Amino acid sequence: MLDRLAGFVVRKRLAVLVVGLLLAVVGGVASTTLFDKLTAGGFDDPKSESSRAITALDKRFGQGLPNLTLLVTSKGRVDDPSVTAAGTELTRKLGKEPGVANVSSYWTTGKAPQLRGKSGHKALIMGTVTGDDTTSQKRVAELADRYEGSRGGLEVKFGGYTKFQRELLEQGQKDATTGETVAIPITLVALVFIFGSAVAAALPLAVALVAMMLTMGLTWILASVTTVGSLAASVVTLLGLGLAIDYSLLMVSRYREELRSGLAPPDAIRATLTSAGRTVTFSALTVAVSSLAMAWFPLQAVRSMGYAGALTALLSGASSLIVLPALLALLGDRIEKGRVFRRRRGVGQTAARSVESGFWHRLATTVMRRPVPIVTIVTGFLLLLGAPFLGINLGMPDERVMPASSSARQVADTVRAEFDSSEQNALQVVAPEGGSDRAAVGAYAKRLSRLPHVAAVRTATGAYAQGRQAAPPDQRYARFASGDAVYFSVVPETASADDADRLVGEIRSQKAPFEALVGGAAATNHDAAAALEKWLPYALGTVLLTMLVLLFLVTGSVMLPFLALVLSALSLTATFGALVWVFQDGHLAGLFGDFTPTGNIAATIPVMLFGLAFGLAMDYQVFLLSRMREEYELTGSPTAAVAQGLERTGRIVTAAAVAISVVFLAFTVSGISLVKAYGVGLPLAVLMDATLIRGAVLPAAMRLGGRATWWAPAPLRRLHSRYGLREEPSAPAPRRDGDRALTG
């Protein structure tokens, strides 16, 4: 198939390039409005109890969870008559705005103390912006433009969950542009050093841009028919640049090698596609499968990143297999134009090094002489780097993932520091039916009020605190009752997220006289974490099973796929250790710009980072093992296959790892700590896999396995001979004179 593709691309190269360019332009144009279709939500389980509680609140009471907070600051005290008048008027006007409901403030609730700051100069206005995520985010942006700033002697600042979502979306768009601006020129410089030729260096970037625009266009289509989270755009940029450069680098290097062997450009393209092209195909499938495994999780933000990762991998691979060969066919020998460095003399041009004298061959040979101590030491070192992960404290993202300049972040920080925020973190216990028995309602409310970590329970029949009725029935809570439906507001004793999470479980463990649904921010986070934990085995099982099949097709071995999975997982230990050490515990946080360690890690980060990093780690395993298989079939020696395969892929994998790491590191400039985590974690995974795993653990493990490493039963051998990946020779007699240097 790849041979036929090569012939088609060579014959129709201009048509292929024109069609590819047109599709890329269409995708690029569509991507200009992509962020209008994305949402910053999706961190909840839509089928969870907390989601059903929110639905019941809306259906039975016309009540939504508060998602809008206005921080009002005055020069005078908030109880002064002039400030009270201005605050009351501001509350009234906001309450009349379309799409805004349940607006209340310090001045309109009988001066509720929890809405007054400790200094006496700050107060809060609370409300709900109605509609779905997209509608509410647009609406809050419009309201902020009208109300934020100085108004009648008051300084108004917008915050709350919907404002946080809007700013997350806007910051994501800004970061994607900044990341590209930083990554592309640095990567171009790195590629010039790798190839030594300006033309050759420009090809991977050209293919990367085509792949990214195509992926953005398809993401636009996807966002038009379903909900897609805003972080998907960061995945397209982050992974699209990295993978397209990775694949193109492999293809261009192999093409130059074939040209130097004496093949004409059309034959060199055919040889490149039938060898390196197969590796790219399987590699793209590997990353796509790892990404698609995230579709098991019900959280839309996680699913969106999985869809984006799979699309990016497949289109990066397709662009490298179609657009890049067309460019090579157009350039022919002119790929060496614009040389920056004097070409090194390769083997066959003069007397040059043999394969056995290369660095990677010598390293592999040295490792294989002492496999046991080397495996022990390196494995121990990687496990040590991963040790901080044992202390991970999972949570869910809040305003603290944003930079200090974020309005939502500033409001949230002020509320935590100066207000009794436990009232604003109240849980809603909703009984859609069975609430007509007021005696049963009161008894249940009293029982909830006796729970640890509960400060008060408010119902239509009264307010309860610390196991006693704290107040008679109050008209302010009459809206809590609707026919035989009722809901309680359960106020936590503290603003601690851990206490609120425990409280969710404690309430749900209580026997209720009717169906009781627990909702609220803490319940949403609790259910989201539970959903991730529930579906994680399914996602892991999908990845592992598919990887075993793909790696068998690459290696033809029963043992090597399992070994590759273990080694790829081992390469992630440093990534997850750094994740906790830096982003949870705050060590070296200053190196990565403006972000605040929160004492926990968003539960979505390890899941999404695993999907992306594991796919990338397996990417290099495919590169390496496919070449080792070729060497084993030629030599029949397991040790020679390891040493020569490592030597022949050494430069290219190192160059690819450096290039893709440069791209990922550029995204540490992001203002969102979630994206910074990918910018730190992904390069660590790639570099660990390309150095310690590839240079030490893999050769040592394969030396210990010997010939058994390549064993497979006869039926599986026949299966592999028919469907497996093989690096086919490009000439009648395979050349065994070593690879050419990447820089020429």
Short mmCIF file of C-alpha atoms in Angstrom, two decimals, residues 225-497:
data_model
loop_
_atom_site.label_atom_id
_atom_site.label_comp_id
_atom_site.label_asym_id
_atom_site.label_seq_id
_atom_site.Cartn_x
_atom_site.Cartn_y
_atom_site.Cartn_z
CA VAL A 225 -21.69 18.90 16.56
CA THR A 226 -20.64 18.18 20.16
CA THR A 227 -19.10 19.83 23.20
CA VAL A 228 -15.33 20.26 22.97
CA GLY A 229 -13.24 21.63 25.84
CA SER A 230 -10.91 24.58 25.38
CA LEU A 231 -7.80 22.61 26.36
CA ALA A 232 -8.23 20.56 23.16
CA ALA A 233 -6.73 23.48 21.24
CA SER A 234 -3.60 23.33 23.39
CA VAL A 235 -3.30 19.60 22.63
CA VAL A 236 -3.52 20.26 18.89
CA THR A 237 -0.79 22.90 19.08
CA LEU A 238 1.41 21.08 21.58
CA LEU A 239 1.15 17.60 20.10
CA GLY A 240 0.71 18.68 16.49
CA LEU A 241 4.01 20.54 16.33
CA GLY A 242 5.83 17.78 18.19
CA LEU A 243 4.54 14.74 16.32
CA ALA A 244 4.67 16.25 12.83
CA ILE A 245 8.26 17.32 13.43
CA ASP A 246 9.06 13.89 14.87
CA TYR A 247 7.64 12.01 11.89
CA SER A 248 9.00 14.41 9.29
CA LEU A 249 12.44 14.28 10.83
CA LEU A 250 12.44 10.50 10.53
CA MET A 251 11.21 10.62 6.93
CA VAL A 252 13.58 13.37 5.76
CA SER A 253 16.57 11.68 7.37
CA ARG A 254 15.76 8.37 5.68
CA TYR A 255 15.22 10.12 2.33
CA ARG A 256 18.62 11.82 2.51
CA GLU A 257 20.18 8.50 3.42
CA GLU A 258 18.62 6.87 0.35
CA LEU A 259 19.77 9.70 -1.91
CA ARG A 260 23.34 9.34 -0.68
CA SER A 261 23.24 5.64 -1.38
CA GLY A 262 22.84 6.48 -5.07
CA LEU A 263 19.06 6.15 -5.53
CA ALA A 264 17.22 8.62 -7.76
CA PRO A 265 14.69 10.84 -5.94
CA PRO A 266 11.58 8.83 -7.00
CA ASP A 267 13.20 5.58 -5.86
CA ALA A 268 14.43 7.22 -2.66
CA ILE A 269 10.87 8.36 -1.88
CA ARG A 270 9.56 4.84 -2.49
CA ALA A 271 12.25 3.38 -0.25
CA THR A 272 11.52 5.96 2.44
CA LEU A 273 7.79 5.32 2.49
CA THR A 274 8.14 1.52 2.54
CA SER A 275 10.58 1.68 5.47
CA ALA A 276 10.31 4.80 7.62
CA GLY A 277 6.74 5.30 6.38
CA ARG A 278 5.61 2.06 7.98
CA THR A 279 7.17 3.07 11.26
CA VAL A 280 5.35 6.43 11.10
CA THR A 281 2.07 4.64 10.38
CA PHE A 282 2.33 2.37 13.40
CA SER A 283 3.61 5.19 15.58
CA ALA A 284 0.66 7.43 14.68
CA LEU A 285 -1.72 4.57 15.47
CA THR A 286 0.03 4.06 18.80
CA VAL A 287 -0.40 7.69 19.90
CA ALA A 288 -3.97 7.78 18.57
CA VAL A 289 -4.98 4.68 20.53
CA SER A 290 -3.44 6.06 23.73
CA SER A 291 -5.37 9.29 23.24
CA LEU A 292 -8.67 7.64 22.33
CA ALA A 293 -8.55 5.58 25.51
CA MET A 294 -9.53 8.81 27.28
CA ALA A 295 -12.95 8.54 25.62
CA TRP A 296 -13.85 6.05 28.38
CA PHE A 297 -14.00 8.91 30.89
CA PRO A 298 -17.34 10.76 31.08
CA LEU A 299 -15.69 14.13 31.78
CA GLN A 300 -16.03 16.13 28.57
CA ALA A 301 -12.75 17.99 29.14
CA VAL A 302 -10.84 14.70 29.24
CA ARG A 303 -12.71 13.27 26.26
CA SER A 304 -12.06 16.42 24.24
CA MET A 305 -8.33 16.16 24.81
CA GLY A 306 -8.46 12.50 23.83
CA TYR A 307 -10.29 13.25 20.59
CA ALA A 308 -7.88 16.10 19.83
CA GLY A 309 -4.86 13.90 20.55
CA ALA A 310 -6.10 11.13 18.26
CA LEU A 311 -6.93 13.54 15.43
CA THR A 312 -3.56 15.22 15.80
CA ALA A 313 -1.63 11.95 15.70
CA LEU A 314 -3.47 10.60 12.66
CA LEU A 315 -3.28 13.84 10.67
CA SER A 316 0.38 14.37 11.61
CA GLY A 317 1.10 10.88 10.33
CA ALA A 318 -0.98 11.38 7.19
CA SER A 319 0.72 14.70 6.41
CA SER A 320 4.13 13.09 6.83
CA LEU A 321 3.15 10.24 4.50
CA ILE A 322 1.44 12.32 1.80
CA VAL A 323 2.36 16.02 1.90
CA LEU A 324 6.00 15.51 2.83
CA PRO A 325 6.78 12.97 0.04
CA ALA A 326 5.15 15.37 -2.46
CA LEU A 327 7.48 18.13 -1.25
CA LEU A 328 10.44 15.76 -1.50
CA ALA A 329 9.43 14.80 -5.04
CA LEU A 330 9.26 18.48 -5.96
CA LEU A 331 12.64 19.27 -4.41
CA GLY A 332 14.55 16.17 -5.46
CA ASP A 333 18.29 16.69 -4.85
CA ARG A 334 17.70 20.34 -3.92
CA ILE A 335 16.87 19.28 -0.37
CA GLU A 336 20.54 19.97 0.41
CA LYS A 337 20.23 23.61 -0.64
CA GLY A 338 20.97 26.31 1.89
CA ARG A 339 23.63 24.36 3.75
CA VAL A 340 24.67 26.04 6.96
CA PHE A 341 27.38 23.58 7.95
CA ARG A 342 29.95 21.83 5.84
CA ARG A 343 28.77 18.33 5.03
CA ARG A 344 30.34 15.52 6.94
CA ARG A 345 31.68 12.70 4.87
CA GLY A 346 29.54 9.65 5.24
CA VAL A 347 30.45 6.02 4.86
CA GLY A 348 30.92 5.13 1.22
CA GLN A 349 32.23 8.58 0.37
CA THR A 350 35.62 8.04 2.02
CA ALA A 351 36.87 5.70 4.67
CA ALA A 352 34.58 6.47 7.58
CA ARG A 353 33.48 4.88 10.77
CA SER A 354 31.97 1.45 10.84
CA VAL A 355 28.74 0.81 12.68
CA GLU A 356 30.68 -0.88 15.46
CA SER A 357 32.62 2.28 16.25
CA GLY A 358 29.54 4.45 16.76
CA PHE A 359 28.64 5.89 20.15
CA TRP A 360 25.31 4.10 20.53
CA HIS A 361 26.81 0.77 19.45
CA ARG A 362 29.60 1.14 22.02
CA LEU A 363 27.08 2.14 24.69
CA ALA A 364 24.82 -0.84 23.99
CA THR A 365 27.78 -3.22 24.02
CA THR A 366 29.01 -1.84 27.33
CA VAL A 367 25.54 -2.12 28.88
CA MET A 368 25.06 -5.68 27.66
CA ARG A 369 28.31 -6.77 29.36
CA ARG A 370 26.84 -5.82 32.77
CA PRO A 371 23.07 -6.01 32.37
CA VAL A 372 22.03 -6.84 35.95
CA PRO A 373 23.74 -3.97 37.83
CA ILE A 374 22.80 -1.45 35.13
CA VAL A 375 19.11 -2.46 35.12
CA THR A 376 19.07 -2.34 38.91
CA ILE A 377 20.75 1.06 39.22
CA VAL A 378 18.79 2.84 36.47
CA THR A 379 15.46 1.34 37.51
CA GLY A 380 16.11 2.34 41.11
CA PHE A 381 17.01 5.87 40.02
CA LEU A 382 13.80 6.25 37.97
CA LEU A 383 11.68 4.88 40.82
CA LEU A 384 13.36 7.35 43.17
CA LEU A 385 12.46 10.21 40.84
CA GLY A 386 8.89 8.96 40.81
CA ALA A 387 8.65 8.56 44.60
CA PRO A 388 6.91 11.95 45.20
CA PHE A 389 3.93 10.59 43.25
CA LEU A 390 3.14 8.34 46.23
CA GLY A 391 2.12 11.51 48.10
CA ILE A 392 -0.21 12.83 45.42
CA ASN A 393 -3.30 14.66 46.64
CA LEU A 394 -5.95 14.78 43.94
CA GLY A 395 -8.42 17.62 43.57
CA MET A 396 -10.19 19.47 40.79
CA PRO A 397 -9.10 22.65 39.00
CA ASP A 398 -10.26 25.97 40.37
CA GLU A 399 -9.33 29.62 39.87
CA ARG A 400 -5.81 29.04 41.23
CA VAL A 401 -4.76 27.38 37.96
CA MET A 402 -5.01 30.86 36.39
CA PRO A 403 -2.31 33.56 36.51
CA ALA A 404 -2.41 36.23 39.21
CA SER A 405 -3.73 38.74 36.66
CA SER A 406 -6.99 36.77 36.28
CA SER A 407 -10.04 38.59 37.63
CA ALA A 408 -11.68 35.33 38.73
CA ARG A 409 -8.47 34.33 40.50
CA GLN A 410 -8.22 37.68 42.31
CA VAL A 411 -11.83 37.50 43.49
CA ALA A 412 -11.43 33.91 44.67
CA ASP A 413 -8.23 34.74 46.56
CA THR A 414 -9.91 37.71 48.25
CA VAL A 415 -12.95 35.63 49.22
CA ARG A 416 -10.72 32.95 50.76
CA ALA A 417 -8.71 35.53 52.69
CA GLU A 418 -11.37 37.99 53.84
CA PHE A 419 -14.76 36.25 53.85
CA ASP A 420 -16.44 33.33 55.52
CA SER A 421 -16.31 31.33 52.29
CA SER A 422 -17.84 28.23 53.87
CA GLU A 423 -21.30 29.70 53.24
CA GLN A 424 -20.50 30.07 49.55
CA ASN A 425 -19.28 26.45 49.42
CA ALA A 426 -22.62 25.15 50.69
CA LEU A 427 -23.88 21.80 49.42
CA GLN A 428 -27.41 21.39 48.09
CA VAL A 429 -29.36 18.31 49.18
CA VAL A 430 -32.30 18.02 46.78
CA ALA A 431 -35.37 15.84 47.31
CA PRO A 432 -37.32 15.93 44.00
CA GLU A 433 -40.23 14.09 45.67
CA GLY A 434 -41.39 13.21 49.17
CA GLY A 435 -40.76 16.56 50.84
CA SER A 436 -44.39 17.26 51.75
CA ASP A 437 -43.92 15.71 55.22
CA ARG A 438 -42.44 18.71 57.01
CA ALA A 439 -41.82 16.70 60.18
CA ALA A 440 -39.69 14.21 58.22
CA VAL A 441 -37.89 17.10 56.52
CA GLY A 442 -37.10 18.72 59.87
CA ALA A 443 -35.92 15.46 61.43
CA TYR A 444 -33.63 14.74 58.48
CA ALA A 445 -32.26 18.28 58.55
CA LYS A 446 -31.50 17.99 62.27
CA ARG A 447 -29.69 14.71 61.67
CA LEU A 448 -27.56 16.31 58.95
CA SER A 449 -26.75 19.25 61.19
CA ARG A 450 -25.18 16.86 63.73
CA LEU A 451 -22.67 15.55 61.20
CA PRO A 452 -19.01 16.51 61.59
CA HIS A 453 -17.90 19.45 59.45
CA VAL A 454 -21.45 20.91 59.26
CA ALA A 455 -21.99 24.46 60.46
CA ALA A 456 -25.67 24.81 59.55
CA VAL A 457 -28.52 23.32 57.56
CA ARG A 458 -31.14 25.62 56.10
CA THR A 459 -34.58 24.41 54.98
CA ALA A 460 -38.01 25.86 54.35
CA THR A 461 -38.99 24.85 57.89
CA GLY A 462 -36.10 26.52 59.63
CA ALA A 463 -32.37 26.75 60.08
CA TYR A 464 -30.43 24.23 62.15
CA ALA A 465 -26.94 24.44 63.57
CA GLN A 466 -24.90 22.07 65.72
CA GLY A 467 -27.87 19.78 66.31
CA ARG A 468 -30.31 22.42 67.49
CA GLN A 469 -32.85 24.63 65.76
CA ALA A 470 -31.01 27.91 65.35
CA ALA A 471 -33.87 29.96 63.95
CA PRO A 472 -37.60 29.75 63.31
CA PRO A 473 -38.92 29.33 59.77
CA ASP A 474 -37.76 32.28 57.71
CA GLN A 475 -39.37 33.67 54.55
CA ARG A 476 -35.91 33.94 53.01
CA TYR A 477 -35.91 30.14 52.69
CA ALA A 478 -39.50 29.76 51.49
CA ARG A 479 -38.12 29.38 47.96
CA PHE A 480 -36.55 26.13 49.12
CA ALA A 481 -39.93 24.34 48.93
CA SER A 482 -41.89 23.53 45.76
CA GLY A 483 -44.88 21.19 46.19
CA ASP A 484 -43.57 17.91 47.54
CA ALA A 485 -39.98 18.81 46.51
CA VAL A 486 -37.53 20.37 48.91
CA TYR A 487 -33.88 21.17 49.05
CA PHE A 488 -31.52 21.92 51.91
CA SER A 489 -28.51 24.17 51.95
CA VAL A 490 -25.82 22.41 54.02
CA VAL A 491 -23.11 24.85 55.06
CA PRO A 492 -19.65 23.34 55.78
CA GLU A 493 -17.95 24.22 59.02
CA THR A 494 -14.80 25.37 57.22
CA ALA A 495 -13.79 26.41 53.71
CA SER A 496 -11.44 23.41 53.46
CA ALA A 497 -11.88 21.45 50.21
#
